[in-house]
Amino acid sequence: CYAIADETGGSDQPDSLSWTDPTTGITTDVGAITYAGSTIEADHVETAVWSLDGTTLYTTDRENTIGSGSDLFGTLNISTAVFTPLQGSVCDSGTAADDGNRVACSAQPLEGSLGNFTVVDIDGMAFDPISGDLFAVDRNESTTNGVLRLDLLLKIDPSTGLHVEDAFGTGVDYVVLDTNTLLGNDDIDDIAFDPGCGLFYGTANVTVATKNVYNDHLVLINPYDGSLTDVGPLFHDVDGDGIFDAGELQLNDVEGLTFAADGILYAGTADGDDLAGTGGSGNPESLWTVDPATGAASLVGSLVPTGENYADYESLACRGGTSELTPPTDSNEVSTAVQGFIGDTVWVDMNGDGVQ
């Protein structure tokens, strides 16, 4: 599993890459993330995802000449920590080393029910291994208490770095993640796809204004309409019984969520999980395993390499496994009046319209 942190916890500090063995919790440093062909350092990397074949790690970083939400999409070399933004002509703002195709811009805005957006702040990404689509979350964080700005679910074309136009219908580039049903937890900070149910799991945390007031929840996300189902609070399951017992603490500031090849769901906490109680479990910068049925989390270990002062881990990406599902029992021959052919596609009809 690869994790990305702000080097000293500051929002303008260079980000750093490290990798962790999830079975032992041992973490190894790779180094500060720099742009290809330059010494320019990345400082707003907030998500990462492996390609479906496990050969390429994708990530995003903010183009500082434009400002908040102007995320560039590109690849990250896991041996050198070099970030290479994808180049293009549509949303590419220049020729400098830290320029490249932004996910959205005035020439190709993100269009949908809440209006058009020319800048996006990508805080979570995950591939659907069945369709091959790359989904992403645009985080609209509010810094004012009581002001709710709903996050957006969109798709990114990994060959261009641009968002996919008409991804959810004509003129609809995104669906709204309806976090109104989650008390205080109005930001989706990362997503992970579960091929077993065809839905995304997400970590729902709080805005800046309500940090250390509400703790994080695990949610299910319908990728077709953005509707959410609250699984429950993410909590430190100290005794391992899967029950949120009295005295056990909720996690706070969970900013990384990913499935590994063995089907285990992992989560990463950032610096906001530092204070036990209302501020979290007291285990910041840590790797956890999570029971997707309950939100029970077991501590694996620290994400910080020995001798380093890395903090505020905002990204976690483990290499995924196959999207093939093995039936629990052997198949039986059946007779049916419905005619079909070998090779016909079977799909989950999430919206019930009979159309794939």
Coordinates of C-alpha atoms in Angstrom, one line a residue:
C1 CA 0.0 0.0 0.0
Y2 CA 1.3 3.5 -0.9
A3 CA 0.5 6.5 1.2
I4 CA 1.0 10.2 0.6
A5 CA 1.5 12.8 3.4
D6 CA 2.2 16.5 3.9
E7 CA 5.8 16.5 5.0
T8 CA 5.4 18.6 8.1
G9 CA 1.6 18.8 8.3
G10 CA 1.4 22.2 6.7
S11 CA -0.9 22.8 3.8
D12 CA 1.9 24.3 1.7
Q13 CA 4.6 21.9 2.6
P14 CA 5.9 19.4 0.0
D15 CA 4.1 16.1 -0.1
S16 CA 5.9 12.8 0.4
L17 CA 5.4 9.2 -0.8
S18 CA 6.0 6.1 1.3
W19 CA 4.9 2.5 1.1
T20 CA 3.6 0.2 3.9
D21 CA 3.5 -3.6 4.1
P22 CA -0.1 -4.0 5.4
T23 CA 0.7 -7.4 6.9
T24 CA 3.5 -6.1 9.1
G25 CA 2.8 -2.4 9.4
I26 CA 6.5 -1.7 8.4
T27 CA 6.7 1.6 6.4
T28 CA 9.5 2.6 4.0
D29 CA 10.2 6.1 2.7
V30 CA 10.3 6.9 -1.0
G31 CA 10.8 10.6 -0.8
A32 CA 9.3 14.0 -1.6
I33 CA 7.1 14.2 -4.6
T34 CA 8.5 16.4 -7.4
Y35 CA 7.4 17.2 -10.9
A36 CA 9.0 15.5 -13.8
G37 CA 12.1 17.3 -15.2
S38 CA 12.2 19.9 -12.4
T39 CA 12.7 20.5 -8.7
I40 CA 9.2 21.8 -8.2
E41 CA 7.5 19.9 -5.4
A42 CA 3.9 18.8 -5.2
D43 CA 2.1 20.1 -2.1
H44 CA -1.6 19.4 -2.6
V45 CA -1.8 15.6 -3.4
E46 CA -4.9 14.3 -1.8
T47 CA -5.7 11.0 -3.5
A48 CA -4.2 8.2 -5.5
V49 CA -5.5 5.1 -7.3
W50 CA -3.9 2.1 -9.0
S51 CA -4.7 1.3 -12.6
L52 CA -6.8 -1.8 -13.0
D53 CA -3.7 -3.8 -14.2
G54 CA -1.7 -2.6 -11.2
T55 CA 1.1 -1.1 -13.2
T56 CA 0.3 2.7 -12.9
L57 CA -0.4 4.8 -9.9
Y58 CA -2.5 7.9 -10.7
T59 CA -2.8 11.0 -8.6
T60 CA -3.7 14.7 -8.7
D61 CA -2.0 17.9 -7.6
R62 CA -3.1 21.5 -7.5
E63 CA -1.7 23.9 -10.1
N64 CA -0.6 26.7 -7.8
T65 CA -0.7 29.4 -10.4
I66 CA -4.5 29.1 -10.5
G67 CA -5.3 28.2 -6.9
S68 CA -7.6 26.1 -4.9
G69 CA -9.4 23.3 -6.8
S70 CA -7.3 23.5 -10.0
D71 CA -6.3 19.9 -9.9
L72 CA -3.9 18.4 -12.4
F73 CA -4.2 14.6 -13.2
G74 CA -1.1 12.5 -13.8
T75 CA 1.0 9.5 -12.9
L76 CA 3.3 9.0 -9.9
N77 CA 6.5 6.9 -10.1
I78 CA 6.6 4.7 -7.1
S79 CA 10.4 4.4 -7.2
T80 CA 11.3 8.0 -7.6
A81 CA 8.2 9.9 -6.4
V82 CA 8.1 11.9 -9.6
F83 CA 4.7 13.2 -10.7
T84 CA 4.1 13.6 -14.4
P85 CA 0.9 15.5 -15.2
L86 CA -0.9 14.6 -18.4
Q87 CA -0.5 17.1 -21.2
G88 CA -3.2 18.3 -23.6
S89 CA -4.7 21.3 -25.4
V90 CA -8.1 21.7 -23.7
C91 CA -7.4 22.5 -20.1
D92 CA -3.6 22.8 -20.2
S93 CA -2.6 26.3 -18.9
G94 CA 1.0 26.5 -19.9
T95 CA 4.3 24.8 -20.6
A96 CA 6.0 24.9 -17.2
A97 CA 6.9 21.6 -15.5
D98 CA 3.9 21.9 -13.1
D99 CA 1.4 22.6 -15.9
G100 CA -0.8 20.0 -17.5
N101 CA -4.4 19.1 -18.2
R102 CA -6.6 20.1 -15.4
V103 CA -9.7 18.0 -14.7
A104 CA -12.0 20.9 -15.5
C105 CA -11.5 24.4 -16.8
S106 CA -13.5 27.2 -18.5
A107 CA -13.1 25.5 -21.9
Q108 CA -14.5 22.3 -20.5
P109 CA -16.5 23.0 -17.3
L110 CA -18.0 20.3 -15.1
E111 CA -21.8 20.6 -15.8
G112 CA -24.7 19.4 -13.7
S113 CA -27.6 20.2 -11.4
L114 CA -25.7 22.5 -9.0
G115 CA -24.2 24.5 -11.9
N116 CA -21.0 24.6 -13.8
F117 CA -17.6 24.2 -12.2
T118 CA -14.3 25.3 -13.8
V119 CA -12.1 24.1 -11.0
V120 CA -12.4 20.9 -9.0
D121 CA -10.7 19.6 -5.8
I122 CA -10.2 15.9 -6.2
D123 CA -10.2 14.2 -2.8
G124 CA -10.9 10.6 -3.8
M125 CA -10.6 8.3 -6.8
A126 CA -11.5 4.7 -7.5
F127 CA -11.8 2.5 -10.6
D128 CA -14.9 0.4 -11.2
P129 CA -13.2 -2.8 -12.4
I130 CA -16.4 -4.0 -14.0
S131 CA -17.0 -1.0 -16.3
G132 CA -13.4 0.2 -16.3
D133 CA -14.6 3.7 -15.4
L134 CA -12.5 5.9 -13.1
F135 CA -14.7 7.7 -10.6
A136 CA -13.6 10.7 -8.5
V137 CA -15.0 13.0 -5.8
D138 CA -14.9 16.7 -6.0
R139 CA -14.8 18.0 -2.4
N140 CA -16.6 21.3 -1.8
E141 CA -15.4 22.0 1.7
S142 CA -17.1 24.7 3.7
T143 CA -15.2 26.8 6.2
T144 CA -18.3 28.3 7.7
N145 CA -20.2 26.4 10.4
G146 CA -23.8 25.6 9.2
V147 CA -23.0 26.1 5.5
L148 CA -23.3 22.8 3.6
R149 CA -21.7 22.3 0.2
L150 CA -22.4 18.9 -1.3
D151 CA -19.6 17.0 -2.9
L152 CA -19.8 15.8 -6.5
L153 CA -19.1 12.4 -8.1
L154 CA -17.6 12.5 -11.5
K155 CA -15.6 10.4 -13.9
I156 CA -12.0 11.1 -15.2
D157 CA -10.6 9.9 -18.5
P158 CA -7.2 8.5 -17.4
S159 CA -5.8 8.9 -20.9
T160 CA -6.4 12.7 -21.0
G161 CA -6.8 13.7 -17.3
L162 CA -10.0 15.5 -18.2
H163 CA -13.4 14.8 -16.7
V164 CA -15.7 12.7 -18.8
E165 CA -18.4 14.8 -20.4
D166 CA -22.0 13.5 -20.3
A167 CA -20.9 10.8 -17.9
F168 CA -24.3 10.5 -16.3
G169 CA -26.5 11.6 -19.3
T170 CA -26.7 14.4 -21.8
G171 CA -25.4 17.6 -20.2
V172 CA -24.8 15.8 -16.9
D173 CA -21.1 15.5 -16.0
Y174 CA -21.6 14.7 -12.3
V175 CA -24.1 13.5 -9.7
V176 CA -24.5 15.1 -6.3
L177 CA -23.4 13.1 -3.2
D178 CA -26.3 13.7 -0.9
T179 CA -24.7 14.0 2.5
N180 CA -27.7 15.9 3.9
T181 CA -28.7 12.6 5.7
L182 CA -25.4 12.5 7.6
L183 CA -25.4 14.7 10.7
G184 CA -22.3 16.8 10.5
N185 CA -20.4 14.5 8.1
D186 CA -20.8 16.4 4.9
D187 CA -17.6 15.6 3.1
I188 CA -16.7 12.4 1.2
D189 CA -12.9 12.2 1.6
D190 CA -12.1 9.0 -0.3
I191 CA -13.9 6.1 -2.1
A192 CA -13.2 2.5 -2.7
F193 CA -15.1 0.2 -5.1
D194 CA -16.4 -3.2 -3.9
P195 CA -17.1 -5.5 -6.9
G196 CA -19.0 -7.8 -4.7
C197 CA -21.9 -5.3 -4.4
G198 CA -21.3 -3.0 -7.3
L199 CA -21.2 0.1 -5.0
F200 CA -18.5 2.4 -3.6
Y201 CA -17.6 2.6 0.1
G202 CA -16.7 6.1 1.2
T203 CA -15.3 7.8 4.2
A204 CA -17.6 10.7 5.3
N205 CA -15.9 13.3 7.5
V206 CA -16.5 16.8 8.7
T207 CA -15.9 20.3 7.4
V208 CA -13.2 22.5 8.9
A209 CA -15.8 24.4 10.9
T210 CA -17.1 21.3 12.7
K211 CA -13.8 19.4 13.0
N212 CA -13.5 17.6 16.4
V213 CA -17.3 17.9 16.8
Y214 CA -18.5 15.0 14.6
N215 CA -16.5 11.9 13.9
D216 CA -16.2 9.9 10.7
H217 CA -18.6 7.4 9.2
L218 CA -18.4 4.7 6.6
V219 CA -21.0 5.0 3.9
L220 CA -22.1 3.2 0.8
I221 CA -22.4 5.3 -2.4
N222 CA -24.6 4.5 -5.4
P223 CA -22.5 5.5 -8.4
Y224 CA -25.6 6.1 -10.6
D225 CA -27.4 8.7 -8.5
G226 CA -25.1 9.7 -5.7
S227 CA -27.4 8.4 -2.9
L228 CA -25.8 7.4 0.3
T229 CA -26.4 4.7 2.9
D230 CA -24.8 5.2 6.3
V231 CA -23.0 2.0 7.4
G232 CA -22.1 3.6 10.7
P233 CA -19.3 5.3 12.6
L234 CA -15.7 4.2 12.0
F235 CA -14.5 3.2 15.4
H236 CA -11.4 1.6 17.0
D237 CA -12.6 -1.9 17.7
V238 CA -10.2 -2.5 20.6
D239 CA -11.5 -5.9 21.6
G240 CA -12.2 -7.1 18.1
D241 CA -15.8 -8.1 18.6
G242 CA -17.2 -5.9 15.8
I243 CA -19.4 -4.0 18.2
F244 CA -19.0 -0.3 19.1
D245 CA -18.7 -0.8 22.8
A246 CA -18.7 1.8 25.6
G247 CA -15.2 3.2 26.0
E248 CA -14.2 2.6 22.4
L249 CA -13.4 5.7 20.4
Q250 CA -14.5 6.8 16.9
L251 CA -11.9 7.6 14.2
N252 CA -11.6 11.2 12.9
D253 CA -10.0 12.6 9.8
V254 CA -10.0 9.3 7.8
E255 CA -8.7 10.5 4.4
G256 CA -7.6 7.3 2.7
L257 CA -9.8 4.3 1.8
T258 CA -8.8 1.4 -0.5
F259 CA -9.3 -2.3 -1.1
A260 CA -6.3 -4.6 -1.4
A261 CA -5.9 -7.6 -3.7
D262 CA -7.1 -9.9 -0.9
G263 CA -10.3 -8.0 -0.5
I264 CA -9.4 -6.4 2.8
L265 CA -10.6 -2.8 3.2
Y266 CA -7.9 -0.5 4.5
A267 CA -8.2 3.1 5.8
G268 CA -5.7 5.8 6.7
T269 CA -6.1 8.4 9.4
A270 CA -4.5 11.9 9.1
D271 CA -3.4 14.4 11.7
G272 CA -7.0 15.1 12.8
D273 CA -7.2 11.8 14.6
D274 CA -4.7 13.0 17.2
L275 CA -6.9 13.7 20.3
A276 CA -8.7 10.8 22.0
G277 CA -12.3 11.5 22.5
T278 CA -14.1 14.2 20.5
G279 CA -10.9 14.6 18.4
G280 CA -10.6 11.0 17.4
S281 CA -9.1 7.7 18.5
G282 CA -5.6 9.1 19.4
N283 CA -4.0 7.3 16.4
P284 CA -3.1 9.9 13.7
E285 CA -1.1 9.0 10.6
S286 CA -2.1 5.3 11.0
L287 CA -3.1 2.3 8.8
W288 CA -6.3 0.4 9.7
T289 CA -8.3 -2.6 8.5
V290 CA -12.0 -1.9 8.3
D291 CA -15.0 -4.3 8.4
P292 CA -17.2 -2.9 5.6
A293 CA -20.3 -4.4 7.3
T294 CA -19.9 -2.5 10.5
G295 CA -17.2 0.2 10.3
A296 CA -15.1 -1.6 13.0
A297 CA -11.5 -0.7 12.5
S298 CA -8.4 -2.5 13.8
L299 CA -5.1 -0.7 14.1
V300 CA -2.3 -2.1 11.8
G301 CA 0.5 0.5 12.6
S302 CA 1.9 3.9 11.8
L303 CA 2.2 5.2 8.3
V304 CA 5.2 7.3 9.1
P305 CA 8.6 5.9 8.1
T306 CA 11.2 5.6 10.9
G307 CA 13.1 8.9 11.3
E308 CA 10.7 11.0 9.3
N309 CA 8.2 13.7 10.5
Y310 CA 5.6 13.1 7.9
A311 CA 2.1 14.1 8.9
D312 CA -1.5 14.6 7.5
Y313 CA -1.7 11.5 5.4
E314 CA -4.4 12.3 2.8
S315 CA -4.0 9.4 0.4
L316 CA -3.8 5.6 0.5
A317 CA -3.7 3.2 -2.4
C318 CA -3.3 -0.6 -2.3
R319 CA -3.0 -2.7 -5.4
G320 CA -6.4 -4.2 -6.1
G321 CA -7.4 -7.7 -7.0
T322 CA -9.5 -9.2 -9.8
S323 CA -13.1 -8.1 -10.5
E324 CA -14.1 -11.7 -11.1
L325 CA -16.6 -13.1 -8.6
T326 CA -16.5 -16.8 -7.5
P327 CA -19.9 -18.3 -6.7
P328 CA -20.0 -19.9 -3.2
T329 CA -21.3 -23.2 -4.7
D330 CA -20.9 -25.0 -8.0
S331 CA -23.3 -24.0 -10.9
N332 CA -26.2 -26.2 -11.8
E333 CA -27.7 -26.6 -15.3
V334 CA -31.2 -25.1 -15.4
S335 CA -34.0 -24.9 -18.0
T336 CA -35.6 -21.6 -18.9
A337 CA -38.0 -20.2 -21.5
V338 CA -35.7 -17.2 -22.0
Q339 CA -33.4 -17.6 -25.0
G340 CA -29.8 -16.4 -24.9
F341 CA -26.4 -17.0 -26.3
I342 CA -23.0 -17.8 -24.7
G343 CA -21.3 -14.5 -24.3
D344 CA -24.4 -12.5 -23.3
T345 CA -23.5 -9.9 -20.7
V346 CA -25.0 -10.0 -17.2
W347 CA -25.0 -6.7 -15.4
V348 CA -26.4 -5.2 -12.2
D349 CA -29.3 -3.0 -13.2
M350 CA -28.9 -0.4 -10.4
N351 CA -31.6 2.0 -11.7
G352 CA -34.0 -0.6 -12.9
D353 CA -34.4 0.7 -16.4
G354 CA -33.4 -2.6 -18.2
V355 CA -30.6 -0.7 -20.1
Q356 CA -26.9 -1.3 -19.5

